[in-house]
mmCIF file of C-alpha atoms in Angstrom:
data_model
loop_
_atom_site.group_PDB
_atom_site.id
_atom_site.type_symbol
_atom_site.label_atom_id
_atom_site.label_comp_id
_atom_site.label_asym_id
_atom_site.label_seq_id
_atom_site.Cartn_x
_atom_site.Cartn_y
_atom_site.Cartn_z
ATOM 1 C CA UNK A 1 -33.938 -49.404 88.762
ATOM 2 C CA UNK A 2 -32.366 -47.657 91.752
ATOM 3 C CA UNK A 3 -29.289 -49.175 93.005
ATOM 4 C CA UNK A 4 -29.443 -51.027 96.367
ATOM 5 C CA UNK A 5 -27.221 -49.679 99.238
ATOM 6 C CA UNK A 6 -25.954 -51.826 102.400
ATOM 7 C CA UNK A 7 -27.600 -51.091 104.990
ATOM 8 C CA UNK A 8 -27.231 -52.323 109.148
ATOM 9 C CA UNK A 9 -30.381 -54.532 110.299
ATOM 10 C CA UNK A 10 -30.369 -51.747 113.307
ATOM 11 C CA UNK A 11 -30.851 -49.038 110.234
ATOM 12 C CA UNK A 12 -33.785 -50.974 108.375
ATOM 13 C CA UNK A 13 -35.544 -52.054 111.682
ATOM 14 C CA UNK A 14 -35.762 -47.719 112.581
ATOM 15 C CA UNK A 15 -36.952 -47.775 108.681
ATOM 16 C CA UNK A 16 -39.834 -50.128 109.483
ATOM 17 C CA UNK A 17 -40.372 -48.881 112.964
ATOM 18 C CA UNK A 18 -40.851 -45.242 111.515
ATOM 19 C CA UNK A 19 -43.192 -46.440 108.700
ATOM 20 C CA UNK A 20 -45.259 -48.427 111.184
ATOM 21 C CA UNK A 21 -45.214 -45.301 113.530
ATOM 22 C CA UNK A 22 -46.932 -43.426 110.500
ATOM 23 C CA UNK A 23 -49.246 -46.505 110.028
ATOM 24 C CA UNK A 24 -50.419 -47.062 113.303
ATOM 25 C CA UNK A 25 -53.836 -48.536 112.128
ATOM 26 C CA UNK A 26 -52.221 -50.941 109.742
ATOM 27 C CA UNK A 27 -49.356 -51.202 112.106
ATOM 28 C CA UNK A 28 -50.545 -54.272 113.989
ATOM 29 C CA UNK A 29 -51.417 -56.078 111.000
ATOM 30 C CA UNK A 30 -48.258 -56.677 109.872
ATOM 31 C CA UNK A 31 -45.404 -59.380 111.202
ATOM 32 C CA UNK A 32 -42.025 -57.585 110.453
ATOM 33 C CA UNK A 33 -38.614 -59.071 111.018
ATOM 34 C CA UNK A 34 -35.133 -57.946 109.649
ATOM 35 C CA UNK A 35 -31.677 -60.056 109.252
ATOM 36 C CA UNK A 36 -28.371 -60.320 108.378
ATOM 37 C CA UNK A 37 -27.995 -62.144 105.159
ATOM 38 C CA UNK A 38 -24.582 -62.712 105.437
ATOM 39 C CA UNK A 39 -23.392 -61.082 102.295
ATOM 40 C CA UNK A 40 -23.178 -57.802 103.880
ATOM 41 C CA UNK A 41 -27.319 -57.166 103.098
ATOM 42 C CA UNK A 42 -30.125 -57.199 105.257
ATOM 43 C CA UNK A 43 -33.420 -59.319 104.656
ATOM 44 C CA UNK A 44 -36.479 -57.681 105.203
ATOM 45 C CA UNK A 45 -39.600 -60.858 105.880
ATOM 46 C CA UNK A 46 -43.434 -59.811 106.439
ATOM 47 C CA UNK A 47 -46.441 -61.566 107.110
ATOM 48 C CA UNK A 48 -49.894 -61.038 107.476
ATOM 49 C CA UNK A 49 -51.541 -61.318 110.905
ATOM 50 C CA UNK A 50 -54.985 -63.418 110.048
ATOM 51 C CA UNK A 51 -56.077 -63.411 113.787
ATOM 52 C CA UNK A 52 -55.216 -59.047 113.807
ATOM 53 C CA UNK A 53 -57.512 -59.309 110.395
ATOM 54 C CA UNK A 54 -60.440 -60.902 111.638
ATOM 55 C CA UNK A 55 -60.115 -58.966 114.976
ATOM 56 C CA UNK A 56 -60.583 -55.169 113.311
ATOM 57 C CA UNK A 57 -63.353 -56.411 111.382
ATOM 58 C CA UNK A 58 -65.532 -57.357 114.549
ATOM 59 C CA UNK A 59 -64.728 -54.488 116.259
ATOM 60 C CA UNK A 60 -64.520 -51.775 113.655
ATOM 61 C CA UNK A 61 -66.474 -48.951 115.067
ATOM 62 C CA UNK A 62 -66.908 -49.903 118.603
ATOM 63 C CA UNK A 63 -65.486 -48.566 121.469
ATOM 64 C CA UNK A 64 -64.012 -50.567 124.543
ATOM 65 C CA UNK A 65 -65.541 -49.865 128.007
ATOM 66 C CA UNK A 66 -62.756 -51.018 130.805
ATOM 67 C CA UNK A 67 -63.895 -52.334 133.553
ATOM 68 C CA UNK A 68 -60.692 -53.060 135.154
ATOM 69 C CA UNK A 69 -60.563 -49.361 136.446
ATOM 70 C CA UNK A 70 -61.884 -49.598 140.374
ATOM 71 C CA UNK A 71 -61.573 -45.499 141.024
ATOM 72 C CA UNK A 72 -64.138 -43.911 138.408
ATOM 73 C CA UNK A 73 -67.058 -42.772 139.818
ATOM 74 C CA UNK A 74 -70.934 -43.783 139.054
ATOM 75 C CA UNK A 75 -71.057 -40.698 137.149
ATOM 76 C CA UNK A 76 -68.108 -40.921 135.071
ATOM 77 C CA UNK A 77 -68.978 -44.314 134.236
ATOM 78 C CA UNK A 78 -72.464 -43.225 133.326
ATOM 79 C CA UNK A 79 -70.959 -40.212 130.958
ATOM 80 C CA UNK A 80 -68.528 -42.821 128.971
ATOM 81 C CA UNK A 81 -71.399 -45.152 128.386
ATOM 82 C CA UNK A 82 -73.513 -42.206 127.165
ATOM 83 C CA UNK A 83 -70.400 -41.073 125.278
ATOM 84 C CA UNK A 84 -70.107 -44.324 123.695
ATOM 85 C CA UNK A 85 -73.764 -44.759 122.589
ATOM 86 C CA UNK A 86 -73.747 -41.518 120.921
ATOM 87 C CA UNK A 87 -70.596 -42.139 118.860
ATOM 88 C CA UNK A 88 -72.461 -45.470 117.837
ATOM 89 C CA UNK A 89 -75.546 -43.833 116.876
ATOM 90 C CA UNK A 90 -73.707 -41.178 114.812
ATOM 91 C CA UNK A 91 -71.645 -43.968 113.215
ATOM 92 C CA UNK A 92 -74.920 -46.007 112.400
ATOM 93 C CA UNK A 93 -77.138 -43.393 111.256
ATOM 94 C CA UNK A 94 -74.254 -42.102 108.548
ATOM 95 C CA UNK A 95 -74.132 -45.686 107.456
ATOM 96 C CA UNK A 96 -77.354 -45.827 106.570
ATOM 97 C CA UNK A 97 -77.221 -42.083 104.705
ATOM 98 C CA UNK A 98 -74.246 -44.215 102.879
ATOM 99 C CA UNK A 99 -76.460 -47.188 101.766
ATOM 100 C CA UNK A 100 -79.491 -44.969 101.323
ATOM 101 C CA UNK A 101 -77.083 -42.521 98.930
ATOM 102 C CA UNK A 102 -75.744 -45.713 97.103
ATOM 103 C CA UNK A 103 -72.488 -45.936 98.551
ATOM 104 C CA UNK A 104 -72.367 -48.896 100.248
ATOM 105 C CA UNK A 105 -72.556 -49.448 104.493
ATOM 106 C CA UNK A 106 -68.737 -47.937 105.052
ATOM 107 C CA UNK A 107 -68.713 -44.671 106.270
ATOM 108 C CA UNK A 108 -65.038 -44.218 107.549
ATOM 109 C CA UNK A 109 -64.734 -43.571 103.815
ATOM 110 C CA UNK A 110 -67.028 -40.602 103.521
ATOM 111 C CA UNK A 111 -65.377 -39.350 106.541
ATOM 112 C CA UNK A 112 -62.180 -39.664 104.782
ATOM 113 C CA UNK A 113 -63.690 -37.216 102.031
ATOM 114 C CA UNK A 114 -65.556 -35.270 103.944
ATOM 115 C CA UNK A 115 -62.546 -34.349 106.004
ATOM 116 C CA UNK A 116 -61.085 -32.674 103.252
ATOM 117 C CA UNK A 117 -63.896 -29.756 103.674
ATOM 118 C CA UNK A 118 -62.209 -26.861 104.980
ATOM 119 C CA UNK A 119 -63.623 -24.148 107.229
ATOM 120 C CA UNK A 120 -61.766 -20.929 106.669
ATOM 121 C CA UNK A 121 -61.488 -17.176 108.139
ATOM 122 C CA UNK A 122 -62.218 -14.323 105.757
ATOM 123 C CA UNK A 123 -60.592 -11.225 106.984
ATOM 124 C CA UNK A 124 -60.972 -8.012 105.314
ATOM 125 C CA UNK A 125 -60.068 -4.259 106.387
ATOM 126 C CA UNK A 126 -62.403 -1.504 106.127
ATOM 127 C CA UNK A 127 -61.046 1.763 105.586
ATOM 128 C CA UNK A 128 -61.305 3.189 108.877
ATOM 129 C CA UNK A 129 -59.013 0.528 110.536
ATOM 130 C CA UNK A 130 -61.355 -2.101 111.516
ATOM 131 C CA UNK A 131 -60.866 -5.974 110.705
ATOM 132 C CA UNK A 132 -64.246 -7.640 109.059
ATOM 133 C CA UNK A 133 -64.302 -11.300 110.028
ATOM 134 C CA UNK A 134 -65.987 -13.745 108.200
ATOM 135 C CA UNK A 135 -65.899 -17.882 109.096
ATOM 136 C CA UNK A 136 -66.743 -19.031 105.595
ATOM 137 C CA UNK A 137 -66.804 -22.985 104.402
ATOM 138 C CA UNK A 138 -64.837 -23.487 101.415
ATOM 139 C CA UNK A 139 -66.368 -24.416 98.273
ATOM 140 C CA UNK A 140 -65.646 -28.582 98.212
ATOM 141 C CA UNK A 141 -64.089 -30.320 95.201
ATOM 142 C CA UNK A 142 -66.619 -31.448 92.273
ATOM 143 C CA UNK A 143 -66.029 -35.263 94.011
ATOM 144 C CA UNK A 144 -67.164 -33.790 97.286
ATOM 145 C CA UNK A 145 -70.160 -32.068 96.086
ATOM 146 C CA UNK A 146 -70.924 -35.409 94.370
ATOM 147 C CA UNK A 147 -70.814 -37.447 97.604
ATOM 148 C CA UNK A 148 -72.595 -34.772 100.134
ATOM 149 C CA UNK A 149 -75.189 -34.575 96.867
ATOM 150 C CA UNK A 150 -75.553 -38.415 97.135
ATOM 151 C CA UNK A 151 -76.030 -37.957 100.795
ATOM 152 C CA UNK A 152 -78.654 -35.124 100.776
ATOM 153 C CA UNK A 153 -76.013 -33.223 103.073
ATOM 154 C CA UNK A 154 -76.036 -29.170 102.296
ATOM 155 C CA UNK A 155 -72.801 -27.327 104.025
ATOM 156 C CA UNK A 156 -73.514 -23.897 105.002
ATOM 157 C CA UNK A 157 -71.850 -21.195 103.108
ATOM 158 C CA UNK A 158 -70.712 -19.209 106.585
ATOM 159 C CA UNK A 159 -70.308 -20.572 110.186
ATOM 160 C CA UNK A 160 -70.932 -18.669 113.196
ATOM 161 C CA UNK A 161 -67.563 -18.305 115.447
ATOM 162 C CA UNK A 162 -68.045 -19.996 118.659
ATOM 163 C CA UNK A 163 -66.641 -17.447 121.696
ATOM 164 C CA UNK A 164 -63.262 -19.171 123.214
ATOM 165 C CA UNK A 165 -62.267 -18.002 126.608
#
């Protein structure tokens, strides 16, 4: 067991602050308070927000239009709601390859996996001087080819290089 250290309350609140800086979607979740004990350690109290719970469970997935914001134009308006409908219809439809693949109606999940799938640049010399360049996707792990399996997905072996200007 590691041996406890005293510590300030002003050096375990930056503690807590940088964890739920790195946490930012569990971040408001949690209740956090820090104290002097009195015996020259600090107390360190959580709780559970219920109402913070219930909250990201309604709105998981959706997207918030404001309309507090008097200067956008018809247009811009128009292109967020568009926007908006499209991200819905992407998260909906891979929900239902989930469910139809047997993995249940979560796909932030599948995203996490999937996002593990690396695209990456093959570049080979030729011997007169000239670079060969090659966007290739990299073969995924045997639990990736599993889940893009369960979902009927194919990844392409190559990936054509969009121009950037």
């Amino acid at each position: 067991m590691a041996k406890r250290r005293r510590q300030t309350v002003g050096e375990v609140e930056r503690r807590v602050g940088q964890q739920l800086g790195r946490n930012t979607r569990a971040a408001g979740l949690f209740e956090a308070g820090v104290a002097d004990r009195g015996d020259g350690y600090v107390a360190l109290t959580w709780t559970k927000r219920d109402a913070w719970r219930q909250w990201s469970r309604l709105s998981e997935g959706c997207s918030l239009l404001r309309s507090n914001v008097t200067d956008w134009k018809r247009e811009h308006v128009q292109a967020h709601i568009l926007v908006c409908f499209l991200s819905y219809v992407l998260w909906k439809t891979l929900g239902q390859f989930c469910v139809r693949g047997g993995l249940g109606d979560e796909p932030r999940k599948v995203f996490d996996e999937i996002a593990g799938i690396a695209v990456v640049d093959v570049v080979m010399p030729t011997r007169k001087g000239a670079m060969i360049r090659n966007r290739c996707v990299a073969r995924p792990s045997p639990h990736q080819e599993i889940l893009l399996q369960r979902l009927r997905l194919r990844l392409p072996a190559s990936v054509a290089k969009a121009a950037l200007y």
